[in-house]
Coordinates of C-alpha atoms in Angstrom, one line a residue:
M1 CA 59.3 147.6 102.7
S2 CA 56.9 144.6 102.8
F3 CA 59.3 142.8 100.4
L4 CA 62.0 143.0 103.0
Y5 CA 59.7 141.2 105.5
F6 CA 59.8 138.1 103.3
V7 CA 63.4 138.4 102.0
L8 CA 65.3 139.0 105.2
P9 CA 63.8 136.0 107.1
A10 CA 64.4 133.8 104.0
L11 CA 68.0 134.9 103.8
G12 CA 68.4 134.4 107.5
G13 CA 66.9 131.0 107.3
Y14 CA 69.1 130.1 104.4
G15 CA 72.2 131.3 106.2
L16 CA 71.5 129.4 109.4
T17 CA 70.7 126.2 107.4
S18 CA 73.9 126.5 105.4
I19 CA 76.0 127.0 108.5
Y20 CA 74.4 124.0 110.2
L21 CA 74.8 121.7 107.2
L22 CA 78.4 122.9 106.7
K23 CA 79.1 121.5 110.2
N24 CA 76.9 118.5 109.7
P25 CA 77.3 117.4 106.1
H26 CA 76.3 113.8 106.9
I27 CA 72.7 114.9 106.9
L28 CA 72.7 115.3 103.1
H29 CA 75.8 113.4 102.0
R30 CA 77.1 110.0 102.5
R31 CA 80.8 110.1 103.6
K32 CA 83.2 108.9 101.0
R33 CA 85.1 105.8 101.9
T34 CA 88.4 105.8 100.0
A35 CA 90.7 102.7 100.3
F36 CA 93.5 104.9 101.7
Y37 CA 94.0 107.8 104.2
S38 CA 97.4 109.5 103.7
M39 CA 98.8 112.1 106.1
H40 CA 102.4 111.8 104.9
I41 CA 102.8 112.4 101.2
S42 CA 106.1 112.7 99.4
H43 CA 106.2 115.3 96.6
R44 CA 108.1 113.9 93.5
G45 CA 109.1 111.1 95.7
G46 CA 110.7 113.3 98.3
C47 CA 112.9 115.3 96.0
G48 CA 114.7 117.2 98.7
E49 CA 116.5 114.1 100.0
R50 CA 117.1 112.2 96.8
I51 CA 117.0 113.1 93.1
E52 CA 113.3 113.6 92.2
S53 CA 111.1 110.8 90.9
T54 CA 113.9 108.2 90.8
M55 CA 113.4 104.7 92.3
E56 CA 116.0 105.7 94.9
A57 CA 113.8 108.6 95.9
F58 CA 110.6 106.5 96.1
T59 CA 112.4 103.8 98.1
H60 CA 113.9 106.3 100.5
A61 CA 110.5 108.0 101.0
V62 CA 108.8 104.6 101.8
E63 CA 111.6 103.8 104.2
Q64 CA 110.9 107.1 106.0
G65 CA 107.3 106.1 106.4
T66 CA 105.5 108.0 103.6
Q67 CA 101.9 106.9 103.0
M68 CA 101.6 108.3 99.5
L69 CA 103.8 109.2 96.6
E70 CA 103.1 112.1 94.3
F71 CA 104.5 112.5 90.8
D72 CA 103.9 113.2 87.1
C73 CA 104.1 110.9 84.1
H74 CA 105.0 111.3 80.4
L75 CA 105.2 109.0 77.4
T76 CA 108.4 108.1 75.5
N77 CA 108.5 107.9 71.7
D78 CA 108.4 104.1 72.0
G79 CA 105.4 104.1 74.3
Y80 CA 106.7 103.7 77.8
V81 CA 105.2 105.6 80.7
V82 CA 108.1 107.4 82.4
I83 CA 107.8 109.2 85.8
S84 CA 109.0 112.7 85.3
H85 CA 107.8 116.2 86.3
D86 CA 108.9 117.8 83.1
E87 CA 108.3 116.8 79.5
N88 CA 111.3 118.9 78.4
L89 CA 114.4 117.6 80.1
L90 CA 116.5 120.8 80.2
R91 CA 116.0 121.5 83.9
Q92 CA 116.5 118.0 85.0
T93 CA 119.3 116.8 82.8
G94 CA 120.8 119.8 81.0
H95 CA 119.7 118.4 77.7
D96 CA 117.1 120.4 75.7
V97 CA 115.1 117.4 74.5
T98 CA 111.6 116.1 75.2
I99 CA 110.6 112.7 76.6
S100 CA 108.1 112.2 73.7
S101 CA 110.9 112.6 71.1
L102 CA 113.1 109.9 72.7
N103 CA 113.0 106.1 73.0
L104 CA 113.3 104.8 76.6
Q105 CA 116.9 103.7 76.1
D106 CA 118.0 107.2 74.9
L107 CA 116.7 109.1 77.9
P108 CA 119.7 111.1 79.5
L109 CA 120.6 110.8 83.2
Y110 CA 119.5 113.3 85.8
K111 CA 122.0 115.9 86.8
E112 CA 124.3 114.9 89.6
R113 CA 122.9 117.8 91.7
L114 CA 119.4 119.0 91.1
A115 CA 117.8 122.2 92.5
V116 CA 114.8 121.6 94.8
T117 CA 112.1 123.6 93.0
F118 CA 110.1 124.5 96.1
Y119 CA 113.1 125.4 98.3
T120 CA 115.3 128.0 96.6
G121 CA 119.0 127.4 97.2
R122 CA 118.6 123.7 98.2
Y123 CA 119.9 120.8 96.1
S124 CA 119.4 117.1 96.1
S125 CA 121.7 114.3 94.9
G126 CA 121.8 110.5 94.9
A127 CA 123.3 107.4 93.4
D128 CA 120.3 106.8 91.2
R129 CA 120.1 109.2 88.2
K130 CA 117.8 107.1 85.9
F131 CA 114.3 107.9 85.0
A132 CA 111.8 105.5 86.5
L133 CA 109.1 103.6 84.8
L134 CA 105.6 103.7 86.2
E135 CA 105.2 99.9 85.9
D136 CA 108.4 99.4 87.9
L137 CA 107.1 101.5 90.7
F138 CA 103.8 99.6 90.7
R139 CA 105.7 96.4 90.8
K140 CA 107.9 97.4 93.7
F141 CA 105.2 99.1 95.8
P142 CA 101.9 97.3 94.9
E143 CA 99.9 98.5 97.9
L144 CA 101.2 102.1 98.2
P145 CA 98.8 104.9 97.2
V146 CA 100.0 107.3 94.5
S147 CA 98.8 110.5 93.0
I148 CA 99.6 110.8 89.3
E149 CA 99.4 114.2 87.7
I150 CA 98.7 114.3 84.0
K151 CA 99.9 117.6 82.4
E152 CA 99.6 116.7 78.7
N153 CA 96.3 116.4 76.8
N154 CA 97.5 113.1 75.4
R155 CA 95.0 110.3 75.0
Q156 CA 97.6 107.7 74.5
L157 CA 99.4 108.6 77.8
I158 CA 96.1 108.5 79.7
E159 CA 95.2 105.2 78.2
K160 CA 98.6 103.7 79.0
V161 CA 98.4 104.9 82.6
S162 CA 94.9 103.5 83.0
E163 CA 96.0 100.1 81.5
L164 CA 98.9 99.9 84.0
V165 CA 96.6 100.7 86.9
R166 CA 94.2 98.0 85.8
R167 CA 97.0 95.5 85.2
F168 CA 98.3 95.9 88.7
S169 CA 94.8 96.1 90.3
R170 CA 95.4 99.5 91.7
E171 CA 92.2 101.4 90.8
E172 CA 91.3 102.1 94.5
I173 CA 94.7 103.5 95.5
T174 CA 95.8 105.4 92.4
V175 CA 94.5 109.0 92.0
W176 CA 94.0 111.0 88.8
A177 CA 95.3 114.5 89.3
T178 CA 95.5 117.5 86.9
V179 CA 94.9 121.2 87.0
N180 CA 93.2 121.0 83.6
S181 CA 89.5 120.2 83.5
S182 CA 89.4 118.9 79.9
I183 CA 92.3 116.5 80.7
M184 CA 90.5 115.3 83.9
K185 CA 87.3 114.6 81.8
K186 CA 89.4 112.3 79.6
C187 CA 91.0 110.6 82.6
R188 CA 87.6 110.0 84.1
R189 CA 86.2 108.6 80.8
M190 CA 89.2 106.3 80.5
N191 CA 89.0 105.0 84.0
A192 CA 86.1 106.1 86.2
S193 CA 86.9 103.7 89.0
M194 CA 89.9 105.6 90.1
P195 CA 89.5 108.4 92.7
Y196 CA 90.3 111.9 91.4
S197 CA 91.3 115.3 92.8
F198 CA 90.0 118.8 92.2
T199 CA 91.1 120.6 89.0
M200 CA 91.9 124.3 89.1
A201 CA 88.4 125.3 87.8
R202 CA 86.7 122.9 90.2
G203 CA 88.7 124.4 93.0
V204 CA 87.6 127.9 92.2
L205 CA 84.0 126.6 92.0
L206 CA 84.5 125.0 95.4
L207 CA 85.5 128.4 96.9
L208 CA 82.5 130.1 95.2
L209 CA 80.1 127.5 96.6
F210 CA 81.7 127.8 100.1
Y211 CA 81.4 131.6 100.2
T212 CA 77.8 131.7 98.8
G213 CA 76.7 129.1 101.3
L214 CA 75.8 126.6 98.6
L215 CA 78.5 124.0 99.3
P216 CA 76.6 122.0 101.9
F217 CA 73.9 121.3 99.3
V218 CA 76.1 120.3 96.4
P219 CA 77.4 116.8 95.8
L220 CA 81.1 116.4 95.1
G221 CA 82.7 113.6 93.1
E222 CA 86.3 114.4 94.0
S223 CA 88.1 112.4 96.7
L224 CA 91.1 114.8 97.2
L225 CA 91.8 118.5 97.3
Q226 CA 95.6 119.2 96.7
F227 CA 96.5 122.8 97.1
Y228 CA 99.5 125.1 97.7
L229 CA 100.1 126.3 101.2
P230 CA 100.3 130.1 100.3
R231 CA 103.0 130.9 102.8
I232 CA 105.5 128.9 100.7
I233 CA 105.1 131.1 97.7
N234 CA 107.7 133.7 98.5
R235 CA 110.5 131.2 98.8
T236 CA 109.9 129.2 95.6
F237 CA 109.9 129.7 91.9
I238 CA 106.3 130.9 92.0
P239 CA 107.1 134.6 92.5
E240 CA 108.6 134.7 89.0
R241 CA 105.0 134.5 87.8
G242 CA 104.3 138.2 88.0
I243 CA 101.3 138.9 90.2
L244 CA 102.4 136.4 92.9
R245 CA 105.4 138.7 93.7
N246 CA 102.9 141.0 95.4
K247 CA 102.7 140.3 99.1
L248 CA 99.2 141.7 99.3
V249 CA 98.0 139.3 96.6
V250 CA 99.6 136.3 98.5
S251 CA 98.0 137.5 101.7
L252 CA 94.6 137.7 100.1
L253 CA 95.0 134.3 98.5
E254 CA 95.9 132.9 101.9
K255 CA 92.8 134.5 103.6
L256 CA 90.5 133.3 100.8
T257 CA 91.8 129.7 100.6
M258 CA 93.0 128.6 104.0
R259 CA 89.6 128.3 105.6
K260 CA 89.5 125.8 108.5
S261 CA 85.7 125.5 108.3
L262 CA 86.0 124.6 104.6
F263 CA 88.6 121.9 105.2
K264 CA 86.7 120.5 108.2
H265 CA 83.6 120.2 106.0
L266 CA 85.5 118.4 103.2
A267 CA 87.1 116.0 105.7
A268 CA 83.8 115.3 107.3
R269 CA 82.5 114.3 103.8
G270 CA 85.5 112.0 103.4
I271 CA 87.4 114.3 101.0
Q272 CA 91.1 114.4 101.9
V273 CA 92.9 117.8 102.0
H274 CA 96.6 117.7 101.1
L275 CA 98.6 121.0 101.4
F276 CA 102.0 121.4 99.7
V277 CA 104.9 121.8 99.6
C278 CA 105.7 121.9 103.3
N279 CA 109.5 121.8 103.7
E280 CA 109.9 123.4 107.2
D281 CA 108.4 122.5 110.6
E282 CA 106.5 125.7 110.6
D283 CA 104.9 124.9 107.2
I284 CA 103.8 121.5 108.5
K285 CA 102.3 123.1 111.7
V286 CA 100.4 125.7 109.8
A287 CA 99.0 123.1 107.3
L288 CA 97.8 120.8 110.1
D289 CA 96.5 123.7 112.2
V290 CA 94.3 125.0 109.3
G291 CA 92.7 121.5 108.9
A292 CA 94.8 119.7 106.3
T293 CA 94.3 115.9 106.6
G294 CA 97.6 115.4 104.8
V295 CA 100.9 117.2 104.2
M296 CA 103.0 116.9 101.0
T297 CA 106.7 117.5 101.4
D298 CA 110.0 117.3 99.5
Y299 CA 111.6 116.1 102.8
P300 CA 110.0 112.8 104.0
S301 CA 112.4 112.3 106.9
L302 CA 111.6 115.9 108.1
L303 CA 107.9 115.2 108.0
S304 CA 108.2 111.9 109.8
S305 CA 110.3 113.5 112.5
Y306 CA 107.7 116.3 113.0
L307 CA 104.8 113.8 113.1
S308 CA 106.6 111.6 115.7
R309 CA 107.3 114.6 117.9
S310 CA 103.9 116.2 117.4
P311 CA 101.3 113.4 117.1
R312 CA 98.1 114.8 115.7
Q313 CA 95.1 115.2 118.0
D314 CA 91.8 114.2 116.2

């Protein structure tokens, strides 16, 4: 029993200190100062309104007021960095070929109508069906922040992306993103001056630190947390992935991850929280209500309309 006299007060003190520091992180951590703050983010360039990841899509998103573009990159056989979500082009073009097996001039065109991945039953179209080059996007939008997801463990691709970022002097406004921790380590080694987002493993660790009360004491190198808004799962391709068909699992995931106190803590430390893919007004409202600093959407004009009607109160 005497042991409890020491343990219980210690645990109580730890808990109170953790709660206090969670709400006041500036006591232990200097706030991150990124060169950008993006509330309006266009997923794949706003792929609900124009064909995904084309220059037409990016241009349209910028015209609608987007503050950041999100996309993936792959490398052609002749060494060009192409903006494309998929390495295999079957879904996007109808041709069962990979970008890495083709030279730039041999890339097929996008389909005339392309299904919107995160909005079942919706399609996009546009006049532009060509794959865009990363350097062309950098040239056209030199001051626009972008988040580049790297899916392949490909040193040459990472090196080429880094070279382009340096050539266009975009280190402060170009974000490394990947779910894979080993790929992120290579990205960071290649160009440590670029901000970077949480990987899947680091995101799980973030939750563990939060629920054990350790988060306020731990330094974080990441500048962004980009995460699914769980309520979108049941109307996207994700339920095809077995366990996520279970509504109880999705509900549990939502309760575990959508923690306003966690997001407020990250924001107070200068870490932006982007929730995706919000394609309806109610999605946007839920994301902002739970503490997201930014919303990622396939429909940039929808998001702009919502934000103009419902200005955020900080």
